[in-house]
Short mmCIF file of C-alpha atoms and ligand atoms in Angstrom, two decimals:
data_model
loop_
_atom_site.label_atom_id
_atom_site.label_comp_id
_atom_site.label_asym_id
_atom_site.label_seq_id
_atom_site.Cartn_x
_atom_site.Cartn_y
_atom_site.Cartn_z
CA UNK K 32 -18.09 37.28 32.37
CA UNK K 33 -14.87 36.45 34.06
CA UNK K 34 -15.00 32.69 33.86
CA UNK K 35 -11.53 32.16 35.39
CA UNK K 36 -12.47 33.77 38.69
CA UNK K 37 -16.17 32.97 38.91
CA UNK K 38 -17.55 31.63 42.20
CA UNK K 39 -20.81 29.85 42.98
CA UNK K 40 -22.28 32.97 44.60
CA UNK K 41 -21.35 35.15 41.62
CA UNK K 42 -22.82 32.63 39.18
CA UNK K 43 -26.06 32.75 41.10
CA UNK K 44 -26.09 36.53 41.11
CA UNK K 45 -25.45 36.68 37.35
CA UNK K 46 -28.28 34.27 36.63
CA UNK K 47 -30.86 35.64 39.02
CA UNK K 48 -30.19 39.24 37.97
CA UNK K 49 -30.59 38.04 34.35
CA UNK K 50 -27.17 39.39 33.37
CA UNK K 51 -26.52 36.03 31.77
CA UNK K 52 -28.45 32.85 31.11
CA UNK K 53 -27.10 29.51 32.22
CA UNK K 54 -26.91 28.53 28.56
CA UNK K 55 -24.74 31.54 27.69
CA UNK K 56 -22.55 30.85 30.67
CA UNK K 57 -22.16 27.16 29.78
CA UNK K 58 -21.34 28.01 26.16
CA UNK K 59 -18.71 30.51 27.20
CA UNK K 60 -17.24 28.27 29.90
CA UNK K 61 -16.97 25.34 27.49
CA UNK K 62 -15.30 27.43 24.80
CA UNK K 63 -12.85 28.82 27.34
CA UNK K 64 -12.06 25.40 28.84
CA UNK K 65 -11.54 23.84 25.40
CA UNK K 66 -9.26 26.66 24.30
CA UNK K 67 -7.16 26.59 27.49
CA UNK K 68 -6.95 22.84 27.94
CA UNK K 69 -3.95 22.17 25.69
CA UNK K 70 -1.80 24.11 28.19
CA UNK K 71 -2.42 21.60 31.00
CA UNK K 72 -4.12 18.48 29.56
CA UNK K 73 -6.38 18.65 32.63
CA UNK K 74 -9.58 17.60 30.86
CA UNK K 75 -9.63 14.23 29.13
CA UNK K 76 -12.89 14.90 27.31
CA UNK K 77 -15.70 17.40 27.26
CA UNK K 78 -19.47 16.91 27.45
CA UNK K 79 -21.00 19.87 25.60
CA UNK K 80 -24.39 18.26 24.97
CA UNK K 81 -24.85 17.29 28.54
CA UNK K 82 -23.67 20.72 29.75
CA UNK K 83 -26.05 22.61 27.51
CA UNK K 84 -29.00 20.39 28.41
CA UNK K 85 -28.31 20.97 32.13
CA UNK K 86 -27.95 24.73 31.56
CA UNK K 87 -31.21 24.92 29.65
CA UNK K 88 -32.97 23.11 32.49
CA UNK K 89 -31.65 25.74 34.90
CA UNK K 90 -32.85 28.56 32.64
CA UNK K 91 -36.29 26.96 32.44
CA UNK K 92 -36.52 26.77 36.23
CA UNK K 93 -35.51 30.40 36.61
CA UNK K 94 -38.05 31.43 33.98
CA UNK K 95 -40.75 29.49 35.84
CA UNK K 96 -39.84 31.19 39.10
CA UNK K 97 -38.62 27.94 40.67
CA UNK K 98 -35.55 27.53 42.84
CA UNK K 99 -32.81 26.55 40.36
CA UNK K 100 -30.73 24.81 43.06
CA UNK K 101 -27.57 25.51 45.06
CA UNK K 102 -25.30 24.92 42.05
CA UNK K 103 -27.50 26.57 39.44
CA UNK K 104 -25.53 27.06 36.24
CA UNK K 105 -22.18 26.40 37.91
CA UNK K 106 -19.57 24.91 35.53
CA UNK K 107 -18.31 21.70 37.14
CA UNK K 108 -15.60 19.20 36.14
CA UNK K 109 -15.56 15.58 37.29
CA UNK K 110 -12.62 13.25 37.80
CA UNK K 111 -12.79 10.46 35.27
CA UNK K 112 -13.08 7.75 37.91
CA UNK K 113 -16.67 8.76 38.72
CA UNK K 114 -19.17 7.18 36.36
CA UNK K 115 -21.38 9.31 34.16
CA UNK K 116 -24.26 7.84 32.19
CA UNK K 117 -23.65 7.79 28.43
CA UNK K 118 -20.42 9.73 28.99
CA UNK K 119 -17.10 7.93 28.69
CA UNK K 120 -15.41 7.13 32.01
CA UNK K 121 -11.85 5.94 31.48
CA UNK K 122 -10.10 6.06 34.88
CA UNK K 123 -7.20 7.35 32.72
CA UNK K 124 -6.60 3.73 31.71
CA UNK K 125 -6.37 1.96 28.35
CA UNK K 126 -8.49 -0.71 30.00
CA UNK K 127 -11.52 1.61 30.04
CA UNK K 128 -10.63 3.85 27.11
CA UNK K 129 -14.02 3.29 25.48
CA UNK K 130 -16.13 2.47 28.52
CA UNK K 131 -19.50 4.24 28.49
CA UNK K 132 -21.29 3.66 31.80
CA UNK K 133 -25.01 2.88 31.84
CA UNK K 134 -25.69 4.91 35.01
CA UNK K 135 -24.68 8.00 36.98
CA UNK K 136 -22.84 8.00 40.30
CA UNK K 137 -24.97 9.31 43.17
CA UNK K 138 -22.72 12.37 43.54
CA UNK K 139 -23.32 13.14 39.86
CA UNK K 140 -27.10 12.78 40.20
CA UNK K 141 -27.09 15.08 43.20
CA UNK K 142 -24.93 17.75 41.66
CA UNK K 143 -27.01 17.85 38.50
CA UNK K 144 -30.24 17.90 40.50
CA UNK K 145 -28.82 21.02 42.21
CA UNK K 146 -28.32 22.70 38.83
CA UNK K 147 -24.61 21.93 38.30
CA UNK K 148 -23.39 21.94 34.69
CA UNK K 149 -20.83 19.23 33.92
CA UNK K 150 -18.34 20.50 31.34
CA UNK K 151 -16.27 17.33 31.10
CA UNK K 152 -14.16 14.66 32.76
CA UNK K 153 -10.74 15.29 34.20
CA UNK K 154 -7.42 13.53 33.87
CA UNK K 155 -5.93 11.63 36.81
CA UNK K 156 -3.48 8.89 37.66
CA UNK K 157 -4.63 5.55 36.26
CA UNK K 158 -7.30 4.17 38.61
CA UNK K 159 -6.33 6.98 41.02
CA UNK K 160 -2.98 5.39 41.81
CA UNK K 161 -0.30 8.02 42.12
CA UNK K 162 0.73 11.37 43.54
CA UNK K 163 1.59 13.36 40.41
CA UNK K 164 -0.93 12.55 37.66
CA UNK K 165 1.96 11.16 35.62
CA UNK K 166 0.49 7.65 35.70
CA UNK K 167 -2.31 8.60 33.30
CA UNK K 168 -2.46 6.55 30.10
CA UNK K 169 -3.45 9.77 28.33
CA UNK K 170 -0.51 11.94 29.28
CA UNK K 171 0.50 13.89 32.36
CA UNK K 172 -1.25 17.05 33.54
CA UNK K 173 0.75 20.26 33.93
CA UNK K 174 0.34 22.44 36.97
CA UNK K 175 -1.34 25.69 35.80
CA UNK K 176 0.66 27.66 38.35
CA UNK K 177 4.00 26.37 36.99
CA UNK K 178 3.66 24.48 33.72
CA UNK K 179 6.91 22.52 34.14
CA UNK K 180 5.68 21.09 37.46
CA UNK K 181 3.26 18.30 38.39
CA UNK K 182 -0.20 19.31 39.63
CA UNK K 183 -0.12 16.57 42.27
CA UNK K 184 -2.27 13.50 42.13
CA UNK K 185 -4.12 11.46 41.70
CA UNK K 186 -6.89 14.07 41.16
CA UNK K 187 -4.43 16.35 39.33
CA UNK K 188 -6.85 17.29 36.56
CA UNK K 189 -9.63 18.23 38.98
CA UNK K 190 -7.28 20.50 40.96
CA UNK K 191 -5.76 21.98 37.81
CA UNK K 192 -9.06 22.98 36.17
CA UNK K 193 -10.11 24.91 39.25
CA UNK K 194 -6.70 26.62 39.53
CA UNK K 195 -6.66 27.32 35.80
CA UNK K 196 -10.18 28.73 35.86
CA UNK K 197 -11.60 26.24 33.37
CA UNK K 198 -14.20 25.07 35.91
CA UNK K 199 -15.60 26.80 38.98
CA UNK K 200 -15.60 23.66 41.13
CA UNK K 201 -14.80 20.01 40.54
CA UNK K 202 -15.10 16.55 42.03
CA UNK K 203 -12.11 14.39 42.85
CA UNK K 204 -11.49 11.23 44.78
CA UNK K 205 -9.15 10.64 47.69
CA UNK K 206 -7.85 7.30 48.90
CA UNK K 207 -4.65 8.47 50.54
CA UNK K 208 -4.37 12.16 49.77
CA UNK K 209 -5.48 12.55 46.18
CA UNK K 210 -7.67 15.56 46.86
CA UNK K 211 -5.64 17.40 49.50
CA UNK K 212 -2.22 17.02 47.89
CA UNK K 213 -3.14 18.31 44.40
CA UNK K 214 -5.20 21.08 46.03
CA UNK K 215 -2.06 22.09 47.93
CA UNK K 216 0.14 21.90 44.82
CA UNK K 217 -2.26 23.97 42.69
CA UNK K 218 -3.27 26.52 45.34
CA UNK K 219 -6.96 25.63 45.64
CA UNK K 220 -9.24 24.25 48.36
CA UNK K 221 -9.79 20.48 48.47
CA UNK K 222 -11.89 18.50 50.94
CA UNK K 223 -11.70 14.83 51.88
CA UNK K 224 -14.91 14.29 53.86
CA UNK K 225 -15.39 11.76 56.64
CA UNK K 226 -15.40 8.18 55.33
CA UNK K 227 -19.05 7.48 54.54
CA UNK K 228 -20.11 11.14 54.38
CA UNK K 229 -20.44 11.10 50.58
CA UNK K 230 -21.78 8.07 48.71
CA UNK K 231 -19.23 6.23 46.58
CA UNK K 232 -21.91 4.61 44.44
CA UNK K 233 -20.49 5.02 40.96
CA UNK K 234 -16.92 5.72 42.04
CA UNK K 235 -14.73 3.11 40.35
CA UNK K 236 -13.23 1.29 43.33
CA UNK K 237 -9.51 1.49 44.08
CA UNK K 238 -9.33 0.65 47.81
CA UNK K 239 -12.86 0.44 49.13
CA UNK K 240 -12.10 0.97 52.82
CA UNK K 241 -10.26 4.20 51.96
CA UNK K 242 -12.01 5.70 48.91
CA UNK K 243 -13.78 9.05 49.23
CA UNK K 244 -15.36 11.51 46.80
CA UNK K 245 -14.84 15.20 47.60
CA UNK K 246 -14.86 18.72 46.18
CA UNK K 247 -12.28 21.20 44.87
CA UNK K 248 -12.98 24.94 44.74
CA UNK K 249 -11.26 28.31 44.69
CA UNK K 250 -12.57 29.16 48.16
CA UNK K 251 -13.81 27.37 51.25
CA UNK K 252 -17.38 28.50 50.84
CA UNK K 253 -17.73 27.03 47.34
CA UNK K 254 -16.15 23.77 48.44
CA UNK K 255 -18.60 23.61 51.36
CA UNK K 256 -21.57 24.28 49.09
CA UNK K 257 -20.61 21.45 46.75
CA UNK K 258 -19.96 19.12 49.68
CA UNK K 259 -23.38 19.85 51.16
CA UNK K 260 -25.02 18.99 47.83
CA UNK K 261 -23.33 15.60 47.44
CA UNK K 262 -23.22 14.53 51.11
CA UNK K 263 -25.70 12.30 52.93
CA UNK K 264 -27.03 8.78 53.13
CA UNK K 265 -27.52 6.86 49.92
CA UNK K 266 -29.40 3.57 49.76
CA UNK K 267 -27.08 2.43 46.98
CA UNK K 268 -23.96 2.59 49.13
CA UNK K 269 -24.09 0.51 52.30
CA UNK K 270 -21.06 2.37 53.68
CA UNK K 271 -22.72 5.77 53.39
CA UNK K 272 -23.56 7.18 56.79
CA UNK K 273 -26.94 8.07 58.26
CA UNK K 274 -25.45 11.03 60.17
CA UNK K 275 -27.37 14.19 59.22
CA UNK K 276 -25.62 16.73 56.98
CA UNK K 277 -25.07 20.06 58.74
CA UNK K 278 -25.82 23.37 57.04
CA UNK K 279 -22.16 24.11 56.39
CA UNK K 280 -22.63 27.69 55.19
CA UNK K 281 -24.18 28.68 58.49
CA UNK K 282 -21.88 26.57 60.68
CA UNK K 283 -18.81 28.07 59.00
CA UNK K 284 -19.63 31.54 60.20
CA UNK K 285 -19.22 30.66 63.90
CA UNK K 286 -16.21 32.31 65.58
CA UNK K 287 -12.97 30.38 66.03
CA UNK K 288 -11.71 32.30 69.03
CA UNK K 289 -10.84 29.92 71.85
CA UNK K 290 -10.73 26.81 69.62
CA UNK K 291 -8.01 24.39 70.60
CA UNK K 292 -5.88 23.49 67.61
CA UNK K 293 -3.41 20.62 67.81
CA UNK K 294 0.02 20.61 66.19
CA UNK K 295 1.21 17.01 65.83
CA UNK K 296 4.89 17.02 66.64
CA UNK K 297 5.64 14.03 64.39
CA UNK K 298 4.54 16.05 61.36
CA UNK K 299 7.10 18.75 61.94
CA UNK K 300 10.17 16.63 62.55
CA UNK K 301 12.41 17.14 59.55
CA UNK K 302 10.23 19.84 58.04
CA UNK K 303 12.93 22.51 58.04
CA UNK K 304 12.06 23.94 54.65
CA UNK K 305 10.13 26.69 52.97
CA UNK K 306 7.03 24.55 53.39
CA UNK K 307 7.79 24.39 57.12
CA UNK K 308 8.12 28.18 57.27
CA UNK K 309 4.80 28.71 55.51
CA UNK K 310 3.06 26.30 57.87
CA UNK K 311 4.70 28.02 60.88
CA UNK K 312 3.39 31.37 59.63
CA UNK K 313 -0.06 29.81 59.20
CA UNK K 314 0.02 28.64 62.81
CA UNK K 315 0.89 32.20 63.91
CA UNK K 316 -2.09 33.43 61.93
CA UNK K 317 -4.38 30.98 63.75
CA UNK K 318 -2.99 32.27 67.06
CA UNK K 319 -3.81 35.77 65.89
CA UNK K 320 -7.40 34.64 65.29
CA UNK K 321 -7.59 33.61 68.93
CA UNK K 322 -7.00 29.86 68.58
CA UNK K 323 -5.11 28.12 71.33
CA UNK K 324 -2.27 26.08 69.85
CA UNK K 325 -1.63 22.78 71.62
CA UNK K 326 1.36 20.53 71.07
CA UNK K 327 0.10 16.97 70.47
CA UNK K 328 1.53 13.61 69.52
CA UNK K 329 0.31 11.08 66.96
CA UNK K 330 2.88 8.43 67.85
CA UNK K 331 2.14 5.86 65.14
CA UNK K 332 2.57 8.27 62.23
CA UNK K 333 5.84 6.73 61.08
CA UNK K 334 4.07 3.41 60.34
CA UNK K 335 1.40 5.00 58.18
CA UNK K 336 3.08 4.75 54.77
CA UNK K 337 3.82 1.04 55.14
CA UNK K 338 0.36 0.38 56.55
CA UNK K 339 -1.39 2.31 53.78
CA UNK K 340 0.53 0.69 50.93
CA UNK K 341 -0.28 -2.78 52.24
CA UNK K 342 -3.99 -2.11 52.70
CA UNK K 343 -4.56 -0.12 49.52
CA UNK K 344 -2.69 -2.57 47.31
CA UNK K 345 -4.51 -5.53 48.87
CA UNK K 346 -7.88 -3.95 48.18
CA UNK K 347 -6.82 -2.80 44.71
CA UNK K 348 -5.72 -6.30 43.73
CA UNK K 349 -9.17 -7.55 44.59
CA UNK K 350 -11.15 -4.63 43.09
CA UNK K 351 -9.26 -4.66 39.81
CA UNK K 352 -9.81 -8.38 39.27
CA UNK K 353 -13.00 -7.43 37.42
CA UNK K 354 -10.99 -6.06 34.48
CA UNK K 355 -10.44 -9.39 32.81
CA UNK K 356 -11.26 -8.92 29.15
CA UNK K 357 -14.72 -10.47 29.49
CA UNK K 358 -16.31 -7.17 30.56
CA UNK K 359 -15.66 -3.43 30.32
CA UNK K 360 -14.49 -2.88 26.76
CA UNK K 361 -10.82 -3.74 26.35
CA UNK K 362 -9.94 -7.30 25.32
CA UNK K 363 -6.57 -8.28 23.98
CA UNK K 364 -6.65 -9.33 20.32
CA UNK K 365 -4.39 -12.20 21.41
CA UNK K 366 -7.01 -14.11 23.38
CA UNK K 367 -6.78 -17.62 21.97
CA UNK K 368 -7.47 -19.28 25.33
CA UNK K 369 -9.19 -18.03 28.46
CA UNK K 370 -5.88 -17.77 30.23
CA UNK K 371 -4.35 -15.82 27.35
CA UNK K 372 -7.27 -13.46 27.42
CA UNK K 373 -6.77 -12.69 31.11
CA UNK K 374 -3.02 -12.41 30.88
CA UNK K 375 -2.80 -10.44 27.69
CA UNK K 376 -5.73 -8.12 28.40
CA UNK K 377 -4.31 -7.16 31.77
CA UNK K 378 -0.74 -7.13 30.53
CA UNK K 379 -1.52 -4.81 27.63
CA UNK K 380 -4.07 -2.44 29.15
CA UNK K 381 -2.80 -1.76 32.68
CA UNK K 382 0.06 0.68 33.24
CA UNK K 383 3.19 -0.04 35.27
CA UNK K 384 1.98 1.41 38.58
CA UNK K 385 -1.33 -0.46 38.45
CA UNK K 386 0.49 -3.72 37.75
CA UNK K 387 2.93 -3.07 40.57
CA UNK K 388 0.07 -2.58 43.00
CA UNK K 389 -1.87 -5.63 41.85
CA UNK K 390 1.24 -7.76 42.36
CA UNK K 391 2.02 -6.24 45.75
CA UNK K 392 -1.59 -6.61 46.87
CA UNK K 393 -1.82 -10.20 45.71
CA UNK K 394 1.37 -10.95 47.61
CA UNK K 395 0.24 -9.43 50.94
CA UNK K 396 -3.06 -11.32 50.73
CA UNK K 397 -1.59 -14.67 49.82
CA UNK K 398 -1.67 -17.60 52.24
CA UNK K 399 1.41 -17.46 54.42
CA UNK K 400 1.84 -13.70 54.13
CA UNK K 401 -1.66 -12.56 55.07
CA UNK K 402 -0.95 -12.59 58.81
CA UNK K 403 2.49 -11.06 58.49
CA UNK K 404 1.41 -8.16 56.28
CA UNK K 405 -2.30 -7.63 55.79
CA UNK K 406 -3.53 -8.53 59.26
CA UNK K 407 -0.68 -6.62 60.87
CA UNK K 408 -1.43 -3.56 58.75
CA UNK K 409 -5.04 -3.68 59.95
CA UNK K 410 -3.80 -3.62 63.53
CA UNK K 411 -1.54 -0.68 62.82
CA UNK K 412 -4.47 1.07 61.19
CA UNK K 413 -6.40 0.73 64.48
CA UNK K 414 -3.48 2.25 66.38
CA UNK K 415 -3.35 5.22 63.99
CA UNK K 416 -7.10 5.74 64.43
CA UNK K 417 -6.66 5.54 68.17
CA UNK K 418 -3.94 8.23 68.00
CA UNK K 419 -6.48 10.61 66.49
CA UNK K 420 -9.23 9.62 68.93
CA UNK K 421 -6.97 10.47 71.84
CA UNK K 422 -5.79 13.71 70.25
CA UNK K 423 -9.36 14.85 69.74
CA UNK K 424 -10.06 14.51 73.47
CA UNK K 425 -7.58 17.39 73.88
CA UNK K 426 -8.18 19.53 70.81
CA UNK K 427 -11.02 20.62 68.50
CA UNK K 428 -9.00 20.42 65.28
CA UNK K 429 -5.51 19.58 64.08
CA UNK K 430 -3.41 21.47 61.56
CA UNK K 431 -0.44 20.09 59.65
CA UNK K 432 1.36 20.32 56.34
CA UNK K 433 -0.20 18.47 53.38
CA UNK K 434 3.05 17.49 51.70
CA UNK K 435 6.72 17.74 52.72
CA UNK K 436 7.40 19.87 49.62
CA UNK K 437 5.54 21.94 47.02
CA UNK K 438 4.96 20.87 43.40
CA UNK K 439 8.09 19.42 41.83
CA UNK K 440 9.22 19.11 38.24
CA UNK K 441 7.49 16.68 35.88
CA UNK K 442 9.49 13.47 35.73
CA UNK K 443 11.49 14.22 38.87
CA UNK K 444 10.16 11.38 41.05
CA UNK K 445 8.94 8.86 38.49
CA UNK K 446 12.01 6.64 38.73
CA UNK K 447 11.64 5.83 42.41
CA UNK K 448 8.23 4.54 43.50
CA UNK K 449 9.27 4.26 47.15
CA UNK K 450 10.24 7.91 47.28
CA UNK K 451 6.90 8.74 45.70
CA UNK K 452 5.05 6.66 48.32
CA UNK K 453 6.94 8.33 51.17
CA UNK K 454 5.74 11.75 50.04
CA UNK K 455 2.20 10.75 51.11
CA UNK K 456 3.18 10.68 54.78
CA UNK K 457 1.04 13.63 55.94
CA UNK K 458 -2.17 12.74 54.15
CA UNK K 459 -2.58 9.00 54.57
CA UNK K 460 -3.05 8.98 58.36
CA UNK K 461 -6.38 10.79 58.05
CA UNK K 462 -7.37 8.46 55.21
CA UNK K 463 -6.60 5.38 57.30
CA UNK K 464 -8.66 6.65 60.22
CA UNK K 465 -11.56 7.99 58.16
CA UNK K 466 -11.60 11.48 59.69
CA UNK K 467 -12.36 14.54 57.54
CA UNK K 468 -9.43 16.61 56.33
CA UNK K 469 -8.83 19.36 53.83
CA UNK K 470 -6.23 21.59 52.26
CA UNK K 471 -6.60 25.36 52.27
CA UNK K 472 -4.06 27.63 50.55
CA UNK K 473 -1.53 28.95 53.08
CA UNK K 474 1.01 30.80 50.94
CA UNK K 475 3.53 30.48 48.15
CA UNK K 476 7.25 29.76 48.10
CA UNK K 477 9.86 32.20 46.79
CA UNK K 478 9.45 30.68 43.37
CA UNK K 479 5.67 31.12 43.48
CA UNK K 480 4.63 27.52 44.23
CA UNK K 481 1.51 27.15 46.39
CA UNK K 482 1.58 25.44 49.79
CA UNK K 483 -1.58 24.24 51.51
CA UNK K 484 -2.39 23.97 55.19
CA UNK K 485 -4.07 20.71 56.16
CA UNK K 486 -6.97 20.95 58.62
CA UNK K 487 -8.22 17.74 60.26
CA UNK K 488 -11.26 17.24 62.48
CA UNK K 489 -13.26 14.56 64.31
CA UNK K 490 -15.41 12.10 62.38
CA UNK K 491 -18.36 13.98 60.85
CA UNK K 492 -17.20 17.36 62.12
CA UNK K 493 -16.86 18.86 58.63
CA UNK K 494 -18.60 21.95 60.02
CA UNK K 495 -15.83 22.54 62.58
CA UNK K 496 -13.13 21.87 60.02
CA UNK K 497 -14.68 24.28 57.51
CA UNK K 498 -15.12 26.93 60.18
CA UNK K 499 -11.40 26.93 60.95
CA UNK K 500 -10.42 26.81 57.27
CA UNK K 501 -12.71 29.70 56.37
CA UNK K 502 -11.48 31.85 59.25
CA UNK K 503 -7.91 31.10 58.18
CA UNK K 504 -8.67 31.91 54.55
CA UNK K 505 -10.18 35.22 55.51
CA UNK K 506 -7.22 35.95 57.82
N1 LIG P 222 -0.77 8.95 46.38
C1 LIG P 222 -1.57 7.94 46.98
C2 LIG P 222 -1.47 6.67 46.18
O1 LIG P 222 -0.78 6.67 45.23
C3 LIG P 222 -2.99 8.40 47.11
C4 LIG P 222 -3.82 8.12 45.92
C5 LIG P 222 -5.24 8.48 46.14
O2 LIG P 222 -5.60 9.10 47.14
N2 LIG P 222 -6.10 8.06 45.23
O3 LIG P 222 -2.07 5.69 46.51
#
């Protein structure tokens, strides 16, 4: 078995042709992942008992002649911000180092019901705040493609395991680019679905109006399969949408000839780089597939970084108030008074970036500044959404870069948080407007670093987005 290159379809074939049992596959995949993990630090912890129990259940179904599910026996990794019953969920934070959740997230329930085998939980930036995975309390992740480089973030571990071949697919979360950007940096496919498409029940909240769960995979088809499994209305999440889930596998096979694809001019200003060349070649490829390329404008793009970092910090400051020492495991040993407990627990267990965001968010929400910052950011958010609405009256999809540059060296941008924030410019507009977006590998630089093409579509048009991405992938 070639675990590093396995796909969902091949896993299915192996199991149904009885070349391997799910239990054998899980055992081998776990051993391989555990042996390879020290190279990247992509997994934080493994879940062998859970994996083997899930695999045995798949084998029993196959033996009984039942349908073992769309993800039967598939080794899956899960970002450690998604809660798993009886399995530690740390959010890569000292605050939750020993937190064992009493329930499963809906996405977890659905993927296990479909036969998925969870190998373990992946590293990430603390509470999903970051763009490089260097904000983890348990050490940075290395990019498997270039071990001296960052894998991107915040879902760096989930992208890395798929690129490294230590999981077939994985789940990540995206608030402002945390699926697409690491997918681009590691050379894998990553999907941020429409806001509300996938239930966030059991996703530890960072910024609730922006948080998404989505899949990583080595090809578009696998990512679509995982998305279809986890998508759809969930009674436990009031923001999950009633919109029916399309059969993505079928929809993806429709031709792309004649599709109108928008190129937002604001995304290409100042992109005279190798990344720019790779994206330009990708656009030529789409032309070759018969797409009509249309020049479009998303005029409020330049306000997106400021807008995003006001809204996400505001929401984070409120969401993270629950980590106070009274609940969720960590409590400072220096908790003589209630106030000491709050101050010392939060002071000791949160990392620098999390503290920075809580302070910024508290500031923009405070009386006197609320109107100047938070309310204004909400207005700007509406304008950015309106930019996309107008663009989608002219085009069927939009393509763009994911990041201004490919993976950079570990440590290179840690000193300057503003520079780090600015690198999110191409991903956060879609997050603010709630439209679906994804990264599909487009090429590599001269030094072998992957560059992803971002594909964006109308709300709930994952099928159209996947169709274009799959046609592009197949060239
Ligand atoms: N890099 C962005 C941030 O730091 C996005 C993070 C995310 O999507 N979770 O907020």
